[in-house]
Amino acid sequence: MECVNIKNSGSFGTVMKTNCPPDAVQPEIQTLCETVDNTDFLRGMPVVDELAGVVYRNVFCARCNAVNNVSFWRMTADCGRIPASALPQDN
């Protein structure tokens, strides 16, 4: 378990599982779990084990820890101040 500061959360962190067990058998899943990449939506979105209440860094960390029933955190997006003229227009 590790205390992880979620981006833009100030000085607050969340305790979560951020790695796979030593006997993990899928190295690609282990890499997706243990390597931080905030540009990848699935790798940056924490999940919660619905039964045990344990928070995992992402769905891949849950998977390599043999957890299947997870809930994704709610997310908000802040696009800053984008003028309406810069947004795509429906035709």
Coordinates of C-alpha atoms in Angstrom, one line a residue, residues 6-81:
I6 CA -3.9 12.4 -6.9
K7 CA -3.2 15.1 -9.5
N8 CA -4.6 18.5 -8.4
S9 CA -5.7 17.3 -5.0
G10 CA -3.4 19.6 -3.1
S11 CA -1.7 18.1 -0.1
F12 CA -4.1 15.2 0.2
G13 CA -3.3 11.6 -0.7
T14 CA -5.1 8.3 -1.0
V15 CA -3.8 5.0 0.3
M16 CA -4.0 2.5 -2.5
K17 CA -2.4 -0.7 -3.7
T18 CA 0.1 0.2 -6.4
N19 CA 1.8 -3.1 -7.3
C20 CA 1.3 -6.7 -8.1
P21 CA 2.2 -9.7 -5.9
P22 CA 5.7 -11.1 -6.4
D23 CA 4.2 -14.2 -8.1
A24 CA 2.3 -12.2 -10.8
V25 CA 2.2 -14.3 -13.9
Q26 CA 1.3 -11.7 -16.5
P27 CA 4.2 -9.3 -16.9
E28 CA 2.3 -7.0 -19.3
I29 CA -0.5 -6.5 -16.7
Q30 CA 2.2 -5.9 -14.0
T31 CA 3.8 -3.2 -16.2
L32 CA 0.4 -1.5 -16.8
C33 CA -0.2 -1.6 -13.0
E34 CA 3.2 -0.4 -11.7
T35 CA 4.2 2.2 -14.3
V36 CA 2.6 5.6 -13.8
D37 CA 1.2 7.1 -17.0
N38 CA -1.3 9.9 -16.4
T39 CA -1.9 10.4 -20.2
D40 CA -3.6 7.0 -20.4
F41 CA -7.1 7.1 -19.0
L42 CA -7.3 3.4 -17.8
R43 CA -3.8 3.6 -16.2
G44 CA -4.6 6.8 -14.3
M45 CA -8.1 6.0 -13.0
P46 CA -8.2 4.4 -9.5
V47 CA -10.7 1.6 -8.8
V48 CA -12.2 0.2 -5.6
D49 CA -12.7 -3.5 -4.8
E50 CA -16.4 -3.6 -4.3
L51 CA -16.1 -6.4 -1.7
A52 CA -13.1 -5.5 0.4
G53 CA -13.1 -1.7 -0.1
V54 CA -9.4 -1.7 -1.2
V55 CA -8.4 1.1 -3.6
Y56 CA -6.1 0.2 -6.5
R57 CA -4.0 2.6 -8.6
N58 CA -5.9 1.3 -11.7
V59 CA -7.9 -1.6 -13.1
F60 CA -4.6 -3.4 -14.0
C61 CA -3.4 -3.4 -10.3
A62 CA -6.8 -4.9 -9.3
R63 CA -6.6 -7.5 -12.0
C64 CA -3.1 -8.7 -11.0
N65 CA -4.2 -8.9 -7.4
A66 CA -7.1 -11.2 -8.5
V67 CA -9.9 -8.7 -8.0
N68 CA -12.6 -8.7 -10.6
N69 CA -15.5 -6.7 -9.2
V70 CA -14.3 -3.1 -9.2
S71 CA -15.9 0.3 -9.4
F72 CA -14.1 3.2 -11.1
W73 CA -13.7 6.5 -9.3
R74 CA -16.0 9.3 -10.5
M75 CA -14.1 11.7 -12.7
T76 CA -14.3 15.3 -13.7
A77 CA -12.5 17.0 -16.5
D78 CA -11.2 20.6 -16.4
C79 CA -10.4 21.9 -19.8
G80 CA -9.5 25.3 -18.6
R81 CA -10.8 28.4 -20.3

